[in-house]
CSV table of C-alpha atoms and ligand atoms in Angstrom, one decimal:
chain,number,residue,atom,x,y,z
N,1,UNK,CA,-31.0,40.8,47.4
N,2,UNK,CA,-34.1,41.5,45.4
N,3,UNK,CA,-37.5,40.1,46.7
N,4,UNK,CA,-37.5,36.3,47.0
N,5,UNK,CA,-40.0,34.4,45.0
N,6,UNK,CA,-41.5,31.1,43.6
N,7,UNK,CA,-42.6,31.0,40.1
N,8,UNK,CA,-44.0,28.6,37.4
N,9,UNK,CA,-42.3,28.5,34.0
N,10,UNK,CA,-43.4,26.4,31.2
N,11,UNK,CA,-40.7,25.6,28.9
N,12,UNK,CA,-41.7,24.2,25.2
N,13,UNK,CA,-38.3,24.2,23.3
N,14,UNK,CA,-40.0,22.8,20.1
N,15,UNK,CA,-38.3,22.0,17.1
N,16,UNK,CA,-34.7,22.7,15.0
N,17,UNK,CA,-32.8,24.9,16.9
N,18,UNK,CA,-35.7,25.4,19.3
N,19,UNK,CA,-34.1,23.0,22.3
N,20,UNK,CA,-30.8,24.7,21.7
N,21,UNK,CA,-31.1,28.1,22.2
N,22,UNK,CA,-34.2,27.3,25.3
N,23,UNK,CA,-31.6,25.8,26.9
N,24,UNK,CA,-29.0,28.9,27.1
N,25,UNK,CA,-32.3,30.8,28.3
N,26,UNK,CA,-33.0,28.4,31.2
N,27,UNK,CA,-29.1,28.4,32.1
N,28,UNK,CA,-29.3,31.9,32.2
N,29,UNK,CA,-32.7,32.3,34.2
N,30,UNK,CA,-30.8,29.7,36.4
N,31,UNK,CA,-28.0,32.1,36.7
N,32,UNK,CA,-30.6,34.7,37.7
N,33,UNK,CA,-32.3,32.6,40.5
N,34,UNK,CA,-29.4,31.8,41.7
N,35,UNK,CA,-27.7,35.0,42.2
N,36,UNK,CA,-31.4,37.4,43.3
N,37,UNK,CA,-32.3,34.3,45.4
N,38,UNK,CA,-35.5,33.0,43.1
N,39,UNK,CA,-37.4,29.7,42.6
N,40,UNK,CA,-38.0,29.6,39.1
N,41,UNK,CA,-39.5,26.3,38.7
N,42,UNK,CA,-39.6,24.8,35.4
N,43,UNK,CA,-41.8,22.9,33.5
N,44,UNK,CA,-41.5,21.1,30.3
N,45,UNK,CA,-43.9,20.2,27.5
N,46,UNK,CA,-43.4,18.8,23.6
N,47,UNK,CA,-44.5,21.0,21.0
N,48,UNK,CA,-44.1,20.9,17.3
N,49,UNK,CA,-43.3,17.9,15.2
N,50,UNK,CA,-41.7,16.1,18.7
N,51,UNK,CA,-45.2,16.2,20.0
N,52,UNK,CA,-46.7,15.1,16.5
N,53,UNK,CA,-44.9,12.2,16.7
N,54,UNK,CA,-45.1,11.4,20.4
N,55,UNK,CA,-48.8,12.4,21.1
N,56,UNK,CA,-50.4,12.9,17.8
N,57,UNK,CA,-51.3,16.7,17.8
N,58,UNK,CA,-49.0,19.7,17.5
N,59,UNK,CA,-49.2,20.8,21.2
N,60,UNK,CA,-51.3,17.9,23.8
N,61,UNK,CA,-54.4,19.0,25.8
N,62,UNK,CA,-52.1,18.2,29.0
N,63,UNK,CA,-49.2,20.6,27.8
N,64,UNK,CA,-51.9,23.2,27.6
N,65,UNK,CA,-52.9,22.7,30.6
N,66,UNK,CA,-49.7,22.8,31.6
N,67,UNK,CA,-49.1,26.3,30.4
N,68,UNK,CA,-52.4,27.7,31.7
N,69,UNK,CA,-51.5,26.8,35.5
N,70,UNK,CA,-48.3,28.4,34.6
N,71,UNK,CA,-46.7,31.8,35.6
N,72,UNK,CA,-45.4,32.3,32.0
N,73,UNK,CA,-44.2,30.1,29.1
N,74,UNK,CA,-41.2,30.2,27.4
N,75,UNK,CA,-41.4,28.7,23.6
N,76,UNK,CA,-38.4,27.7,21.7
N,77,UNK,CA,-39.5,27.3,18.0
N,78,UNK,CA,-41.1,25.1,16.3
N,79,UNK,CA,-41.6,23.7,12.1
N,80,UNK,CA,-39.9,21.6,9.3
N,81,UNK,CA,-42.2,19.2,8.5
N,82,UNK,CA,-42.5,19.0,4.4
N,83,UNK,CA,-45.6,21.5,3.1
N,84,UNK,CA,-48.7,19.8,3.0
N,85,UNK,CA,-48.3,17.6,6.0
N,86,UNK,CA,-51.4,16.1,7.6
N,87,UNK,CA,-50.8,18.0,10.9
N,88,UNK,CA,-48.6,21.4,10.9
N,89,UNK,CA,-46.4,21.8,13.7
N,90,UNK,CA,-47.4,25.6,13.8
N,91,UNK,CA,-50.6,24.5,15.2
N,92,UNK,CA,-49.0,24.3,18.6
N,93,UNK,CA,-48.3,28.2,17.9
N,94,UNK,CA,-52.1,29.2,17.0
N,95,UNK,CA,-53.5,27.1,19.5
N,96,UNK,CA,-51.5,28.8,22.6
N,97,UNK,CA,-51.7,32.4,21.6
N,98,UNK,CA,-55.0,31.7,19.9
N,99,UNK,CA,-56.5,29.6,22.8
N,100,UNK,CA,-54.9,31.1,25.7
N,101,UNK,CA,-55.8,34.6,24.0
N,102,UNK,CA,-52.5,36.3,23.6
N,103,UNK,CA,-53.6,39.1,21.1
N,104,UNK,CA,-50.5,41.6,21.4
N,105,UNK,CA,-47.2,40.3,20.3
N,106,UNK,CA,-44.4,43.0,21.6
N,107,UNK,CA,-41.2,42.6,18.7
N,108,UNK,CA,-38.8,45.4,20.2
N,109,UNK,CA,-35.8,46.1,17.7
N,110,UNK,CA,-32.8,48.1,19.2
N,111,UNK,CA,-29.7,47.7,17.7
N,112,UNK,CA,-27.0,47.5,19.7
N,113,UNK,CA,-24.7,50.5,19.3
N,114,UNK,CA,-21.9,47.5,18.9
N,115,UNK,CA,-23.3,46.0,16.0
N,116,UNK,CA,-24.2,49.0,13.6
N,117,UNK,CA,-21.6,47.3,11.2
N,118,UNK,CA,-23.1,43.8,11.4
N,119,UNK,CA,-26.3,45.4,9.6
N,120,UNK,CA,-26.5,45.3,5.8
N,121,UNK,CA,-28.1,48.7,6.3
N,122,UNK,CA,-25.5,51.5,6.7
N,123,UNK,CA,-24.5,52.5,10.4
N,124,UNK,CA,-25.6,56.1,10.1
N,125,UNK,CA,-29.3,55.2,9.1
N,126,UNK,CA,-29.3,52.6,12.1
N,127,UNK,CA,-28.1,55.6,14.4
N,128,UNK,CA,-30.7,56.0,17.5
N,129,UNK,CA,-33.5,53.1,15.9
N,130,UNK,CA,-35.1,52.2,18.6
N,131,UNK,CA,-38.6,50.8,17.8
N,132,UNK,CA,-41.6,48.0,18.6
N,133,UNK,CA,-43.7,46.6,16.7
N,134,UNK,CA,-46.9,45.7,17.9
N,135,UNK,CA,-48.4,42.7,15.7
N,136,UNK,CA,-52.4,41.7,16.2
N,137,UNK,CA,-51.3,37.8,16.7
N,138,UNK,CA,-54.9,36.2,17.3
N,139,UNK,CA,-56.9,37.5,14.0
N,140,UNK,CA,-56.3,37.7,10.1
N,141,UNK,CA,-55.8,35.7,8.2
N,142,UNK,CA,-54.0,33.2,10.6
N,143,UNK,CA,-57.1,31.8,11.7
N,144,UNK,CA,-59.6,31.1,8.6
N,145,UNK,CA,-61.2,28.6,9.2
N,146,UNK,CA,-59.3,25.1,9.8
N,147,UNK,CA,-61.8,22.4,8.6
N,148,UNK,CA,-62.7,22.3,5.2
N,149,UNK,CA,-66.1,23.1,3.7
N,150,UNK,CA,-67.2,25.0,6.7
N,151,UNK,CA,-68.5,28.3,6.0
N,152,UNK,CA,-67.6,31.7,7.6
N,153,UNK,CA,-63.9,31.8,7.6
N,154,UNK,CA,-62.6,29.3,5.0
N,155,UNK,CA,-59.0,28.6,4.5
N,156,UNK,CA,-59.0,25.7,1.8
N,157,UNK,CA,-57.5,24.2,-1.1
N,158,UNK,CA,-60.8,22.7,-3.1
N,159,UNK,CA,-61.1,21.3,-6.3
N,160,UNK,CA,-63.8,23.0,-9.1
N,161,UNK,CA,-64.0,21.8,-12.7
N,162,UNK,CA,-61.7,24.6,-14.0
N,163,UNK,CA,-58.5,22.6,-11.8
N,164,UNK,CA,-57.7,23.6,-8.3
N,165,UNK,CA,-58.5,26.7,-5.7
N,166,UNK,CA,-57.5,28.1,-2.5
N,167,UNK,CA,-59.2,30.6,-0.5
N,168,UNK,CA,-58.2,32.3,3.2
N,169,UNK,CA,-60.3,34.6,5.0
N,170,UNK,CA,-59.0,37.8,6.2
N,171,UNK,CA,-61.6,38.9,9.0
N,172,UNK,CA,-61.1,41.3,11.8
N,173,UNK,CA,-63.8,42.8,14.3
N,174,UNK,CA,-64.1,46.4,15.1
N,175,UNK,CA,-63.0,44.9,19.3
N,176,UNK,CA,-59.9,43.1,17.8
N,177,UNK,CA,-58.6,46.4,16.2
N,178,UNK,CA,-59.3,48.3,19.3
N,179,UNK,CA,-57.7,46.6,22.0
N,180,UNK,CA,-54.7,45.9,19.7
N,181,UNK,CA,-54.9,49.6,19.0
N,182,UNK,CA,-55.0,50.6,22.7
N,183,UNK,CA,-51.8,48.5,23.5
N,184,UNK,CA,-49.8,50.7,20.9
N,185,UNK,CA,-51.4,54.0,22.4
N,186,UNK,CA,-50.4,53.1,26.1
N,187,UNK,CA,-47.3,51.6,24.9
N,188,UNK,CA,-46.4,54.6,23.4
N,189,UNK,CA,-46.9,56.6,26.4
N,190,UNK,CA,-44.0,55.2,28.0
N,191,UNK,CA,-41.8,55.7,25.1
N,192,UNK,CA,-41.4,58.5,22.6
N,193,UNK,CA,-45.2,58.6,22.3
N,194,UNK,CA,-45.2,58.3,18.9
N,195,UNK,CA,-48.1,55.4,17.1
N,196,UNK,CA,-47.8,54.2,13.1
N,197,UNK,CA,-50.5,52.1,12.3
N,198,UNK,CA,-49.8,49.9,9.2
N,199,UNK,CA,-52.4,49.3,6.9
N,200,UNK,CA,-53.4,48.1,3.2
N,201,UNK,CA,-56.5,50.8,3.1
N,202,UNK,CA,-56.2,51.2,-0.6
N,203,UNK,CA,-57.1,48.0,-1.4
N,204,UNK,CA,-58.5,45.6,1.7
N,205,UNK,CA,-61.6,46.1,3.4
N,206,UNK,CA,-60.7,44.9,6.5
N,207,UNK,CA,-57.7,47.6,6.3
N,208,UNK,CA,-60.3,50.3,5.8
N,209,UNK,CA,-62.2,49.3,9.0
N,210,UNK,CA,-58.6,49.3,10.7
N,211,UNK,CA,-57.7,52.8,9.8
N,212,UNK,CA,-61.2,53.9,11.0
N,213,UNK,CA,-61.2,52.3,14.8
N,214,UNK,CA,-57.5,53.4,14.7
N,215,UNK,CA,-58.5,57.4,14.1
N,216,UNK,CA,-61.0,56.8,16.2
N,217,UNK,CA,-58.9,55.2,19.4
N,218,UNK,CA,-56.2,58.0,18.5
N,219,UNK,CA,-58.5,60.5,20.2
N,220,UNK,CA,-58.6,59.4,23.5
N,221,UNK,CA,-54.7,60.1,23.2
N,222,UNK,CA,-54.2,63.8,22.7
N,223,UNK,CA,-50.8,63.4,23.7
N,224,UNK,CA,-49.6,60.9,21.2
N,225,UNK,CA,-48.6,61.8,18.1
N,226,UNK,CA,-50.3,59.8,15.3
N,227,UNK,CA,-49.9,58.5,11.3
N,228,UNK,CA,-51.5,56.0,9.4
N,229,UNK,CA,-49.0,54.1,6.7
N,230,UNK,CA,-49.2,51.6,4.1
N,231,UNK,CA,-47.8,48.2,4.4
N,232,UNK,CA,-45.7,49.0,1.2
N,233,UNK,CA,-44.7,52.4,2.1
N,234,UNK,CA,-43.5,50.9,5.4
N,235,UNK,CA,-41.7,48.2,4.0
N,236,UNK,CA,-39.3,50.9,2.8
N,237,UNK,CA,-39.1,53.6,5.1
N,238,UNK,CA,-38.3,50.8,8.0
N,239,UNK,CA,-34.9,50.6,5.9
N,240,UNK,CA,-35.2,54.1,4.7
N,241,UNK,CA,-36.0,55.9,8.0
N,242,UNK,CA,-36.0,53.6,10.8
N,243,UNK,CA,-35.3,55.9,13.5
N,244,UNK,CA,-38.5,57.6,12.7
N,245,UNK,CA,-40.2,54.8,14.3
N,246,UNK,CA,-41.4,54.4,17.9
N,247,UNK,CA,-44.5,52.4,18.2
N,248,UNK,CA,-45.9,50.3,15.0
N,249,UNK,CA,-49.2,48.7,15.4
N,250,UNK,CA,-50.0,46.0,12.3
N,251,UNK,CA,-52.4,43.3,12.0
N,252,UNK,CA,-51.0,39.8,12.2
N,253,UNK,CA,-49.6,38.8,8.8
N,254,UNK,CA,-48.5,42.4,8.1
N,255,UNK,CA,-46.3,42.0,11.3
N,256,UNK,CA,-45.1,39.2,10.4
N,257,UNK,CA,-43.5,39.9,7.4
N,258,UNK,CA,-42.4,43.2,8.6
N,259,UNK,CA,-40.4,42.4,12.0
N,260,UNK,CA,-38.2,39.7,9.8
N,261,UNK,CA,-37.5,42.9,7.9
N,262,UNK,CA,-36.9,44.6,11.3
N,263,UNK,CA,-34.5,42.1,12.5
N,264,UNK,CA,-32.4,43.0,10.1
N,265,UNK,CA,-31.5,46.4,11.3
N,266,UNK,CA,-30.3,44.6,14.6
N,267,UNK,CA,-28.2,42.3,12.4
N,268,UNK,CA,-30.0,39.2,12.3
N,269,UNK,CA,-33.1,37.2,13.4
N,270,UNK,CA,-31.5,35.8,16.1
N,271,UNK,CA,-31.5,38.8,17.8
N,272,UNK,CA,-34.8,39.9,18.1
N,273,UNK,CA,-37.1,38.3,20.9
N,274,UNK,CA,-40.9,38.8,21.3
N,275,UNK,CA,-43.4,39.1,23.9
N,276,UNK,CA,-46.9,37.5,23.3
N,277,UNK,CA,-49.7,39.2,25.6
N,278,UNK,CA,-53.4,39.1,26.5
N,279,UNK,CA,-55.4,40.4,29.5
N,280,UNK,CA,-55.4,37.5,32.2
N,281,UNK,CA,-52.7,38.8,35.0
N,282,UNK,CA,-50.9,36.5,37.5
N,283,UNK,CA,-50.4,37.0,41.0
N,284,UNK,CA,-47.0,38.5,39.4
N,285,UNK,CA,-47.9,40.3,36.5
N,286,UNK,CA,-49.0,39.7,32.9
N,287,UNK,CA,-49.7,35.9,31.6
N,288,UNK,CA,-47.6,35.8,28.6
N,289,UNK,CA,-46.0,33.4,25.4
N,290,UNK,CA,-42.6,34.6,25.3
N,291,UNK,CA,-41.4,33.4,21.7
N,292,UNK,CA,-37.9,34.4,19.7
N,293,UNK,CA,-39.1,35.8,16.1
N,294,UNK,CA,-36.8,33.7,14.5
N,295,UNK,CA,-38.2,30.0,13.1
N,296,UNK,CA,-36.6,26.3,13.9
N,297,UNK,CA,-34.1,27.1,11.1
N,298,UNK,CA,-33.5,23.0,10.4
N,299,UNK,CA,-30.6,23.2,8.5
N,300,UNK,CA,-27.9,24.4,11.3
N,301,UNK,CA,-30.2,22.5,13.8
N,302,UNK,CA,-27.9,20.4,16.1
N,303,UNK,CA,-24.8,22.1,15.2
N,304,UNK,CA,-24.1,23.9,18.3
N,305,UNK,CA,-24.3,27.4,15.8
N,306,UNK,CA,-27.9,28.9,16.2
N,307,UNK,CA,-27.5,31.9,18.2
N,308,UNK,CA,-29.1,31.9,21.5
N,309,UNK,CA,-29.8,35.8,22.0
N,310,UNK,CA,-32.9,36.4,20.9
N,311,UNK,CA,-34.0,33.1,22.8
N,312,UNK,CA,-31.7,34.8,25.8
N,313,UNK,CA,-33.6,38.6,25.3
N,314,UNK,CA,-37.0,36.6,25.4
N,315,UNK,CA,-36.1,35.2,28.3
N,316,UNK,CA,-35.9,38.9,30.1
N,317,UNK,CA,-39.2,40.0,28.8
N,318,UNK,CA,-41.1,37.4,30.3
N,319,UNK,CA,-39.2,38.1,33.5
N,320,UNK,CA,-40.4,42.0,33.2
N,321,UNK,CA,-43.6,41.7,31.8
N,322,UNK,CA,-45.2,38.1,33.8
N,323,UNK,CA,-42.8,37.8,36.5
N,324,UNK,CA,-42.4,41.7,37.7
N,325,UNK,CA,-38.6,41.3,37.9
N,326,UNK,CA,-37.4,44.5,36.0
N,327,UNK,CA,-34.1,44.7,37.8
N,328,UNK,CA,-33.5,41.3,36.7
N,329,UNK,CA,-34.7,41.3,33.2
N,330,UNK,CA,-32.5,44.7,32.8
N,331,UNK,CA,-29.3,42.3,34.4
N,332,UNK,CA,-29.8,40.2,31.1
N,333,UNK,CA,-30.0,43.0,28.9
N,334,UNK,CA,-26.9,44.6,29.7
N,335,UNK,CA,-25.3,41.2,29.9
N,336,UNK,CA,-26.2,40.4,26.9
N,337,UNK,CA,-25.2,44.3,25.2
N,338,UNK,CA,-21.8,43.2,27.0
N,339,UNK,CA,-20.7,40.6,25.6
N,340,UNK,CA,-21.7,41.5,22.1
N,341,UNK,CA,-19.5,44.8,22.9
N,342,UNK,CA,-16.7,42.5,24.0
N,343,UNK,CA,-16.6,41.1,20.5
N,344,UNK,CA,-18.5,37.9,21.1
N,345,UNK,CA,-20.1,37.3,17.8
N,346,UNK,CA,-22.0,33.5,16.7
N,347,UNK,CA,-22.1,32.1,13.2
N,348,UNK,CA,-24.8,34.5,11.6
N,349,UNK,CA,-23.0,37.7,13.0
N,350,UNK,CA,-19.6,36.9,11.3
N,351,UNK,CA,-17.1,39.7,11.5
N,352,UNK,CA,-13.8,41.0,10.9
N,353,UNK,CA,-12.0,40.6,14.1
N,354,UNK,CA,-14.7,39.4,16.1
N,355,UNK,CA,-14.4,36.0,17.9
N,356,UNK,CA,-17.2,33.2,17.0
N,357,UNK,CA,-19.0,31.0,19.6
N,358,UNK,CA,-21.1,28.3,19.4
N,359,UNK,CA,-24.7,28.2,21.2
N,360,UNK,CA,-23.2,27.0,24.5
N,361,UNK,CA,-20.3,29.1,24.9
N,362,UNK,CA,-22.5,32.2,23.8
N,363,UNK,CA,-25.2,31.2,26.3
N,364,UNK,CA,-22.1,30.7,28.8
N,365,UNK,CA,-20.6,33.9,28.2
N,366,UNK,CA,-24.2,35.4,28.9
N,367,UNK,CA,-24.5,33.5,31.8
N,368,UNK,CA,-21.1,34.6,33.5
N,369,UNK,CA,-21.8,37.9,32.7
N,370,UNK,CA,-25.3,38.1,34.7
N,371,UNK,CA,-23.3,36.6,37.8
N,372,UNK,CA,-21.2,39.3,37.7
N,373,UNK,CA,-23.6,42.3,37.0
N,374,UNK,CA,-25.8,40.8,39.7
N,375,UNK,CA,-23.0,40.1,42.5
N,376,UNK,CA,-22.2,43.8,41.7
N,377,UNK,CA,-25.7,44.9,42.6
N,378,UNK,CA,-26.1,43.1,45.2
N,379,UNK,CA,-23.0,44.1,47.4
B,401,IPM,C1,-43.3,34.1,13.9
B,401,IPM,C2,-43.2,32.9,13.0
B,401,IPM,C3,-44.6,32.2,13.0
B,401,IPM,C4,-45.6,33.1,12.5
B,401,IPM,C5,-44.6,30.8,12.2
B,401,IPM,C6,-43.6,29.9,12.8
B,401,IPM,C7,-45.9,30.2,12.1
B,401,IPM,O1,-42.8,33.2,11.7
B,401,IPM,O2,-43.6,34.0,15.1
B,401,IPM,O3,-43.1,35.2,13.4
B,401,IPM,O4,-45.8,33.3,11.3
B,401,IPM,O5,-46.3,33.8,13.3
B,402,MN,MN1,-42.3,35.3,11.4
């Protein structure tokens, strides 16, 4: 039996296919109480358009609140309201990792040695990727400034005589850049110790000021070997060379746009899951948002065909990097390599000979599989 413990989870399962894949997560962090002798006690809040509706606002005072006194929180996904809408459901996003200060956003991207063939990328450039990207989640241009007409940071649509204008603001502070910065650099210490920072130097400003605190951080880390690459240039060597990669640090929209690329090297965006960090430590470890990269995907919503592994993988980072569980979170892991090696595919995996499962049975499978594992360990 591993240590016995009681722990907090807040559980927001959002919007779309949000609810559906949470769920497979909980069953198999039930499975995972149940078999290392845990009480993981969850909590549940409405985020997204649900809470829109039912409260107003994207994500409640209370439901923050919520989440603060928690030992992690697990978030589903959330959009699909029609552009333009009065209140975004996103907001729910910004306001946790902007509010509750989660500035490093962990996107690890391993393809699993079962899968090479489920990647439109060929199998022998996918050979030995294993990579993280490191996204600056609390600055850029994410966060201009959300009321209209005040100065500093605007982010605005605004009428002029000449017809219509929009403006965001781009701003990042020499402190953002560093502790971002740092993250990678440690990061990378326990890996292959290798740092890319991903910039747009030849053109923004606020890249220029990146690459400089990033040269200068890199000197406090002899040992770590160092680059600096475009955003372009990165674009295509992450299909190009992506075992080249080990630790990629980016600010926030640069990330974005390049872990969807990412996911695709593990097959699809329903594999990757992401880790959303700040400094604030529990009596267990880290406070953390633990989010799957993909979005609420509204048009299979409902349909019992999302696939819950990336929701499942998230799930096992927030039980390694807030909870301290690492035996556990590893249980999940291999559970989940497993059953994708036993031929377990779902809907956006579709193979040749492999068997397709809905949401549930998926997240069953998972589930089974962790009993197993863990009864193994524990005799
Ligand atoms: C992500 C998502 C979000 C983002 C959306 C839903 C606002 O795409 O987590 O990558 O852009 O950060
Ligand atoms: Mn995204």
């Amino acid at each position: 039996m591993g240590t016995q413990g009681t722990y907090s989870i807040a559980v927001l399962p959002g919007d779309g296919i949000g609810p559906e894949v949470t769920e497979q997560a909980v069953h198999v962090l039930q499975a995972i109480a149940q078999q290392y002798g845990h009480s993981f006690h969850f909590q549940y809040g409405l985020v997204g358009l649900a809470a829109i509706e039912a409260e107003g606002k994207a994500i409640s005072d209370e439901t923050l609140a919520v989440c603060q006194g928690s030992d992690a929180i697990l978030f589903g996904a959330v959009g699909g309201a029609q552009p333009g809408a009065a209140v975004k459901p996103e907001e729910a996003l910004f306001r946790l990792r902007k509010g509750l200060q989660f500035f490093a956003n962990l996107r690890p991207v391993r393809p699993s040695p079962a899968m090479l063939d489920a990647s439109s990328i060929k199998p022998e450039i996918l050979q030995g990727v294993d990579l993280i990207v490191v996204r600056e989640l609390t600055g850029g241009l994410y966060y201009g400034h959300l009321e209209p007409g005040v100065p500093g940071k605007p982010s605005e649509i605004r009428e002029t005589p000449q017809g219509y204008e929009a403006i965001d603001t781009l701003l990042y502070t020499e402190a953002e850049i560093e502790r971002i910065v740092r993250v990678a650099f440690d990061l990378a210490r326990e890996r292959r110790k290798k740092v890319t920072s991903v910039d747009k130097a030849n053109v923004l400003s606020s890249s220029v000021l990146w690459r400089r605190v990033a040269e200068r951080v890199s000197k406090d880390y002899p040992d770590v070997a160092f680059e600096h690459l475009l955003v372009d240039a990165c674009a295509m060597h992450l299909i190009r060379r992506p075992a080249s990669f080990d630790v990629i640090v980016t600010e926030n929209l640069f990330g974005d746009i390049l872990t969807d690329e990412a996911s695709m090297l593990a097959g699809s965006m329903g594999m990757l899951p992401s880790a959303s960090l700040g400094t604030r430590r529990t009596e267990h470890g880290i406070f953390g948002l633990y989010e799957p990269i993909h979005g609420s995907a509204p048009d299979i919503a409902g349909q019992n065909k999302a696939n819950p592994i990336a929701a499942i993988l998230t799930a096992a980072m927030l039980l390694r990097h807030s909870l301290g569980l690492k035996e556990e979170a590893a249980t999940i892991e291999a559970a989940v390599e497993q059953c994708i090696q036993a031929g377990y595919r779902t809907e956006d995996l579709r193979e040749e000979g492999k068997e397709i499962l809905g949401t549930k049975e998926m997240g069953q499978r998972i589930a089974e599989k962790v009993v197993a594992l863990a009864g193994s360990h524990t005799v």
